[in-house]
Amino acid sequence: MADKLVTYSKNVFIPVTNMCRNNCGYCGFRRDPGSPEAFIIRPEEAHEMLKKAAGQGCLEALFTYGDSPSDKRFFEGLRKYGYETLTDYVYDLCLDAIRLGLLPHTNGGVLPYDELKKLKEVNASMGLMLETTARLEAHRLSPAKDPETRIKFIEDAGRLRIPFTTGILVGIGETWEDRRRSLEAIRDIHKRYDHIQEVIVQNFVPKPHTRMGNVKPPSVEDMIRVLRMAREILPEDVELQAPPNLTSHLKEFLEAGAGDIGGISPVTEDYINPECRWPTLDELKAMGLKLRERLPVYPKYVKRGWYGRQVEPIIKKCSDGDGYRV
């Protein structure tokens, strides 16, 4: 463990909207379009967050949102900012990030092929959690969590040569065989398209006031077992990520096979898991971790040039000969 290199990305987390057509049993972030807590981030607010992040040395701009709802109130909100579609709005948010010297990574639910192709041009990489190949009660009210739909989207990203982050969510009602099948599905997609840069193995964290608020989270032992299984199933060129703010057992997770801890933000919280604070770099170093900062696009794909043309100047400026951040 002492000699193991652990990678991370210094980022800013931009929650584009908390309105989503899905209604997952474990999600505490989502709001109905009619809720007083529902929002679409204002362009000015996003700009200030991006500007602050650039000033603090961040390189990744993580744009996160769910699947666009069909509710007219959602589109009325978009039109106030001058947009007809969420993808058009996110495209311009990505351009704003690029102008400030940041590299966008968009994780925005399942998109049509043409919208995915459009966003490729302004992103260093993109992502979508597979979560599971099982059909679960947790996703009963979530049409876009259909496993076949998500697998097709991940395949579309492969066809477009988009460096891609995906992952599984552990503890939402799936079986051990479901976990294996999910990891094998990701492996098989990568064998066809060679675009999966990392797989997140994320532990379910129960949220109050959700349908799964009283469900017991997976044990540390189960998470270690899943990580070992993932490392056994996935190709060596696919990194495993363990989110560092969702566990107090990060070192054990790294020893079990994870080699990346994802985005660490000095300027924003994890809006999906706001009760789980990101550790600081000093805290991580105090754990004895040997850290190396990467871009939101992994070195393999930096060298291949698999990223949007709009981000090319920043990537060439900010990456070293090995594809990591200078």
Coordinates of C-alpha atoms in Angstrom, one line a residue:
M1 CA 0.0 0.0 0.0
A2 CA 2.9 2.4 0.8
D3 CA 4.1 2.3 -2.8
K4 CA 0.6 2.3 -4.4
L5 CA -0.2 5.4 -6.5
V6 CA -3.7 6.8 -5.9
T7 CA -5.1 9.2 -8.4
Y8 CA -7.6 11.9 -8.0
S9 CA -9.1 14.9 -9.9
K10 CA -9.4 18.4 -8.4
N11 CA -12.8 19.5 -9.3
V12 CA -15.9 21.7 -8.9
F13 CA -19.3 20.1 -8.6
I14 CA -22.0 21.9 -10.6
P15 CA -25.5 20.6 -9.8
V16 CA -27.3 21.7 -13.0
T17 CA -30.8 20.7 -11.8
N18 CA -32.4 18.5 -9.2
M19 CA -35.5 17.8 -11.3
C20 CA -35.5 14.3 -12.8
R21 CA -38.0 12.0 -14.5
N22 CA -36.8 9.2 -12.3
N23 CA -37.8 8.7 -8.7
C24 CA -35.3 6.3 -7.2
G25 CA -36.0 4.9 -3.8
Y26 CA -32.7 6.0 -2.4
C27 CA -32.3 9.5 -3.8
G28 CA -32.5 12.5 -1.5
F29 CA -31.4 15.0 -4.2
R30 CA -34.4 14.8 -6.6
R31 CA -37.3 17.2 -6.4
D32 CA -40.6 17.3 -8.3
P33 CA -40.9 20.3 -10.7
G34 CA -43.7 21.7 -8.5
S35 CA -41.6 21.7 -5.4
P36 CA -40.4 25.0 -3.9
E37 CA -36.9 23.3 -3.6
A38 CA -36.7 22.4 -7.3
F39 CA -34.1 24.4 -9.2
I40 CA -32.2 24.8 -12.5
I41 CA -28.9 26.5 -11.7
R42 CA -28.7 30.1 -12.9
P43 CA -26.0 30.8 -15.5
E44 CA -24.6 33.5 -13.3
E45 CA -24.4 31.2 -10.3
A46 CA -22.7 28.5 -12.3
H47 CA -20.2 31.0 -13.7
E48 CA -19.3 32.2 -10.2
M49 CA -18.7 28.6 -9.1
L50 CA -16.6 27.9 -12.1
K51 CA -14.6 31.1 -11.7
K52 CA -13.9 30.4 -8.0
A53 CA -12.8 26.9 -8.9
A54 CA -10.4 28.1 -11.6
G55 CA -9.0 30.5 -9.1
Q56 CA -8.3 27.7 -6.6
G57 CA -6.5 25.4 -9.1
C58 CA -9.3 23.1 -10.0
L59 CA -9.2 21.6 -13.5
E60 CA -12.4 19.5 -13.7
A61 CA -15.9 20.9 -14.0
L62 CA -18.3 18.2 -13.1
F63 CA -21.8 18.9 -14.4
T64 CA -24.3 16.5 -12.8
Y65 CA -28.0 16.1 -13.3
G66 CA -30.6 13.4 -13.9
D67 CA -32.9 12.5 -16.8
S68 CA -34.9 15.5 -18.1
P69 CA -38.5 15.4 -16.9
S70 CA -41.3 15.9 -19.3
D71 CA -43.1 18.3 -17.0
K72 CA -43.9 21.7 -18.7
R73 CA -42.8 23.5 -15.6
F74 CA -39.3 22.2 -16.1
F75 CA -39.2 23.6 -19.7
E76 CA -40.7 26.9 -18.6
G77 CA -37.7 27.2 -16.2
L78 CA -35.3 26.5 -19.0
R79 CA -36.9 29.0 -21.3
K80 CA -36.3 31.7 -18.7
Y81 CA -32.6 31.3 -19.4
G82 CA -33.2 31.2 -23.2
Y83 CA -33.1 27.4 -23.8
E84 CA -35.4 24.8 -25.2
T85 CA -33.5 21.8 -24.1
L86 CA -31.3 20.9 -21.2
T87 CA -28.5 19.7 -23.5
D88 CA -28.3 23.1 -25.2
Y89 CA -28.0 24.7 -21.8
V90 CA -25.4 22.3 -20.5
Y91 CA -23.4 22.8 -23.8
D92 CA -23.1 26.5 -23.1
L93 CA -22.2 25.9 -19.4
C94 CA -19.4 23.6 -20.7
L95 CA -18.2 26.4 -23.0
D96 CA -18.2 28.8 -20.0
A97 CA -16.0 26.3 -18.1
I98 CA -13.7 25.9 -21.0
R99 CA -13.3 29.7 -21.3
L100 CA -12.2 29.7 -17.7
G101 CA -9.6 27.0 -18.3
L102 CA -11.6 24.1 -16.9
L103 CA -12.3 20.7 -18.4
P104 CA -15.9 19.6 -18.4
H105 CA -17.1 16.1 -17.4
T106 CA -20.8 15.7 -17.9
N107 CA -22.9 13.1 -16.0
G108 CA -26.4 13.9 -17.1
G109 CA -28.5 10.8 -17.4
V110 CA -29.5 8.9 -20.6
L111 CA -29.3 11.1 -23.7
P112 CA -30.3 10.6 -27.3
Y113 CA -27.3 9.8 -29.6
D114 CA -27.3 13.2 -31.3
E115 CA -27.3 15.1 -28.0
L116 CA -24.5 12.8 -26.7
K117 CA -22.5 13.6 -29.9
K118 CA -23.0 17.3 -29.4
L119 CA -21.8 17.2 -25.8
K120 CA -18.7 15.2 -26.7
E121 CA -17.2 18.3 -28.4
V122 CA -17.2 20.2 -25.1
N123 CA -16.2 17.5 -22.7
A124 CA -13.0 15.8 -21.7
S125 CA -14.9 12.7 -20.7
M126 CA -18.5 11.8 -19.7
G127 CA -20.2 9.4 -17.3
L128 CA -23.3 7.4 -16.4
M129 CA -23.6 4.9 -13.5
L130 CA -24.9 1.6 -14.8
E131 CA -25.8 1.0 -11.1
T132 CA -27.0 -2.6 -11.8
T133 CA -28.3 -4.9 -14.5
A134 CA -31.0 -6.1 -12.1
R135 CA -34.6 -4.8 -12.2
L136 CA -35.2 -3.7 -8.6
E137 CA -37.9 -2.2 -6.5
A138 CA -35.7 0.8 -5.9
H139 CA -36.1 1.7 -9.6
R140 CA -39.8 0.9 -10.0
L141 CA -40.6 4.6 -10.6
S142 CA -37.5 5.3 -12.6
P143 CA -37.9 4.5 -16.4
A144 CA -34.4 5.7 -17.3
K145 CA -32.9 3.2 -14.9
D146 CA -33.9 0.4 -17.2
P147 CA -30.7 -1.7 -17.5
E148 CA -30.9 -2.1 -21.3
T149 CA -31.5 1.6 -21.8
R150 CA -28.4 2.4 -19.7
I151 CA -26.2 -0.2 -21.4
K152 CA -27.2 1.2 -24.8
F153 CA -26.2 4.7 -23.7
I154 CA -22.8 3.4 -22.5
E155 CA -22.4 1.6 -25.8
D156 CA -23.3 4.8 -27.7
A157 CA -20.5 6.6 -25.8
G158 CA -18.2 3.9 -27.0
R159 CA -19.3 4.3 -30.6
L160 CA -18.4 8.0 -30.3
R161 CA -15.1 7.3 -28.6
I162 CA -16.0 9.2 -25.5
P163 CA -13.7 8.3 -22.5
F164 CA -16.3 7.1 -20.0
T165 CA -16.9 6.6 -16.3
T166 CA -19.5 4.2 -15.1
G167 CA -20.1 2.1 -12.0
I168 CA -22.3 0.1 -9.8
L169 CA -24.3 1.1 -6.7
V170 CA -23.9 -1.5 -4.0
G171 CA -26.7 -2.3 -1.5
I172 CA -29.9 -1.2 -3.2
G173 CA -31.5 -4.6 -3.2
E174 CA -29.3 -6.5 -5.7
T175 CA -27.9 -9.9 -5.1
W176 CA -24.3 -11.1 -5.3
E177 CA -25.0 -12.6 -8.7
D178 CA -26.5 -9.2 -9.8
R179 CA -23.2 -7.5 -8.9
R180 CA -21.2 -10.0 -10.8
R181 CA -23.4 -9.7 -13.9
S182 CA -23.2 -5.9 -13.7
L183 CA -19.5 -5.9 -13.6
E184 CA -19.3 -8.5 -16.4
A185 CA -21.7 -6.3 -18.5
I186 CA -19.3 -3.3 -18.1
R187 CA -16.3 -5.6 -19.0
D188 CA -18.0 -6.8 -22.1
I189 CA -18.9 -3.3 -23.3
H190 CA -15.3 -2.2 -22.7
K191 CA -14.0 -5.2 -24.7
R192 CA -16.0 -4.0 -27.7
Y193 CA -15.4 -0.2 -27.5
D194 CA -12.3 0.2 -25.3
H195 CA -13.6 3.5 -23.8
I196 CA -14.4 2.7 -20.1
Q197 CA -11.7 4.6 -18.2
E198 CA -12.9 3.8 -14.7
V199 CA -15.6 2.0 -12.7
I200 CA -16.9 3.5 -9.5
V201 CA -17.9 1.0 -6.8
Q202 CA -20.2 3.1 -4.7
N203 CA -21.8 2.1 -1.4
F204 CA -25.4 2.9 -0.9
V205 CA -25.9 5.5 1.9
P206 CA -29.5 5.7 3.2
K207 CA -31.1 9.2 3.1
P208 CA -33.8 10.3 5.5
H209 CA -37.2 11.0 4.0
T210 CA -36.6 8.6 1.1
R211 CA -38.4 5.2 0.5
M212 CA -35.1 3.4 1.4
G213 CA -34.2 5.6 4.3
N214 CA -34.4 2.7 6.8
V215 CA -32.5 0.2 4.6
K216 CA -29.2 -1.0 6.0
P217 CA -26.2 0.0 4.0
P218 CA -23.7 -2.6 2.8
S219 CA -21.1 -3.7 5.3
V220 CA -17.4 -2.8 5.0
E221 CA -16.7 -6.5 4.5
D222 CA -19.2 -6.7 1.6
M223 CA -17.7 -3.6 0.0
I224 CA -14.2 -5.1 0.2
R225 CA -15.6 -8.3 -1.4
V226 CA -17.2 -6.4 -4.2
L227 CA -14.0 -4.4 -4.9
R228 CA -12.0 -7.6 -5.1
M229 CA -14.6 -9.1 -7.4
A230 CA -14.5 -6.0 -9.6
R231 CA -10.7 -6.1 -9.8
E232 CA -10.9 -9.7 -10.8
I233 CA -13.5 -9.2 -13.5
L234 CA -12.5 -5.9 -15.1
P235 CA -9.5 -5.5 -17.4
E236 CA -6.4 -4.0 -15.9
D237 CA -6.7 -0.9 -18.0
V238 CA -10.0 0.0 -16.3
E239 CA -9.4 1.8 -13.0
L240 CA -11.5 1.2 -9.9
Q241 CA -12.7 4.2 -8.0
A242 CA -13.8 4.3 -4.3
P243 CA -15.5 7.6 -3.4
P244 CA -13.5 8.9 -0.4
N245 CA -16.4 10.8 1.3
L246 CA -18.8 7.8 1.6
T247 CA -16.6 5.6 3.8
S248 CA -14.3 5.8 6.8
H249 CA -12.6 2.7 5.5
L250 CA -10.9 4.2 2.4
K251 CA -7.5 2.5 3.0
E252 CA -9.2 -0.9 3.2
F253 CA -11.0 -0.2 -0.1
L254 CA -7.8 0.9 -1.8
E255 CA -6.1 -2.3 -0.5
A256 CA -9.0 -4.3 -1.9
G257 CA -8.3 -3.0 -5.5
A258 CA -9.4 0.6 -5.9
G259 CA -6.7 2.9 -7.3
D260 CA -8.6 6.2 -7.7
I261 CA -10.7 8.3 -5.4
G262 CA -12.4 10.5 -7.9
G263 CA -13.1 14.2 -7.7
I264 CA -12.0 16.2 -4.6
S265 CA -13.4 19.6 -4.5
P266 CA -12.0 22.5 -2.4
V267 CA -14.9 24.8 -3.4
T268 CA -18.2 22.7 -3.5
E269 CA -19.8 20.0 -1.5
D270 CA -21.1 16.7 -2.8
Y271 CA -24.7 17.8 -3.6
I272 CA -25.9 14.3 -4.0
N273 CA -24.5 13.3 -0.6
P274 CA -24.2 16.6 1.3
E275 CA -23.9 15.0 4.7
C276 CA -20.6 13.3 3.5
R277 CA -17.8 15.8 3.4
W278 CA -14.9 15.3 1.0
P279 CA -11.6 14.8 2.7
T280 CA -8.9 17.4 2.1
L281 CA -5.7 16.6 0.3
D282 CA -3.8 17.1 3.6
E283 CA -6.1 14.6 5.3
L284 CA -5.5 12.1 2.6
K285 CA -1.8 12.6 2.7
A286 CA -1.9 12.2 6.5
M287 CA -3.4 8.7 5.8
G288 CA -0.1 7.8 4.1
L289 CA -1.6 7.9 0.6
K290 CA 0.8 8.5 -2.4
L291 CA -1.4 10.9 -4.5
R292 CA -1.1 11.9 -8.1
E293 CA -3.5 14.4 -9.8
R294 CA -5.0 13.4 -13.1
L295 CA -7.2 15.1 -15.6
P296 CA -10.9 14.1 -15.9
V297 CA -9.8 12.2 -18.9
Y298 CA -7.5 9.3 -18.1
P299 CA -3.9 9.2 -19.5
K300 CA -4.6 6.4 -21.9
Y301 CA -7.2 8.6 -23.7
V302 CA -5.1 11.8 -23.4
K303 CA -2.5 10.0 -25.5
R304 CA -5.1 8.8 -28.0
G305 CA -6.8 12.2 -28.3
W306 CA -10.2 10.8 -27.4
Y307 CA -11.8 14.0 -26.2
G308 CA -13.8 16.9 -27.5
R309 CA -12.0 19.3 -29.9
Q310 CA -13.0 22.3 -27.8
V311 CA -11.0 21.0 -24.8
E312 CA -7.9 20.1 -26.7
P313 CA -5.9 23.3 -26.0
I314 CA -6.4 22.9 -22.2
I315 CA -5.5 19.2 -22.2
K316 CA -2.3 19.8 -24.1
K317 CA -1.4 22.7 -21.8
C318 CA -2.3 20.9 -18.5
S319 CA -1.1 17.3 -19.2
D320 CA 2.5 15.9 -18.9
G321 CA 4.2 13.3 -21.1
D322 CA 2.5 10.5 -19.1
G323 CA -1.0 12.1 -19.5
Y324 CA -1.3 13.3 -15.9
R325 CA -1.7 16.9 -14.8
V326 CA 1.5 18.9 -14.9

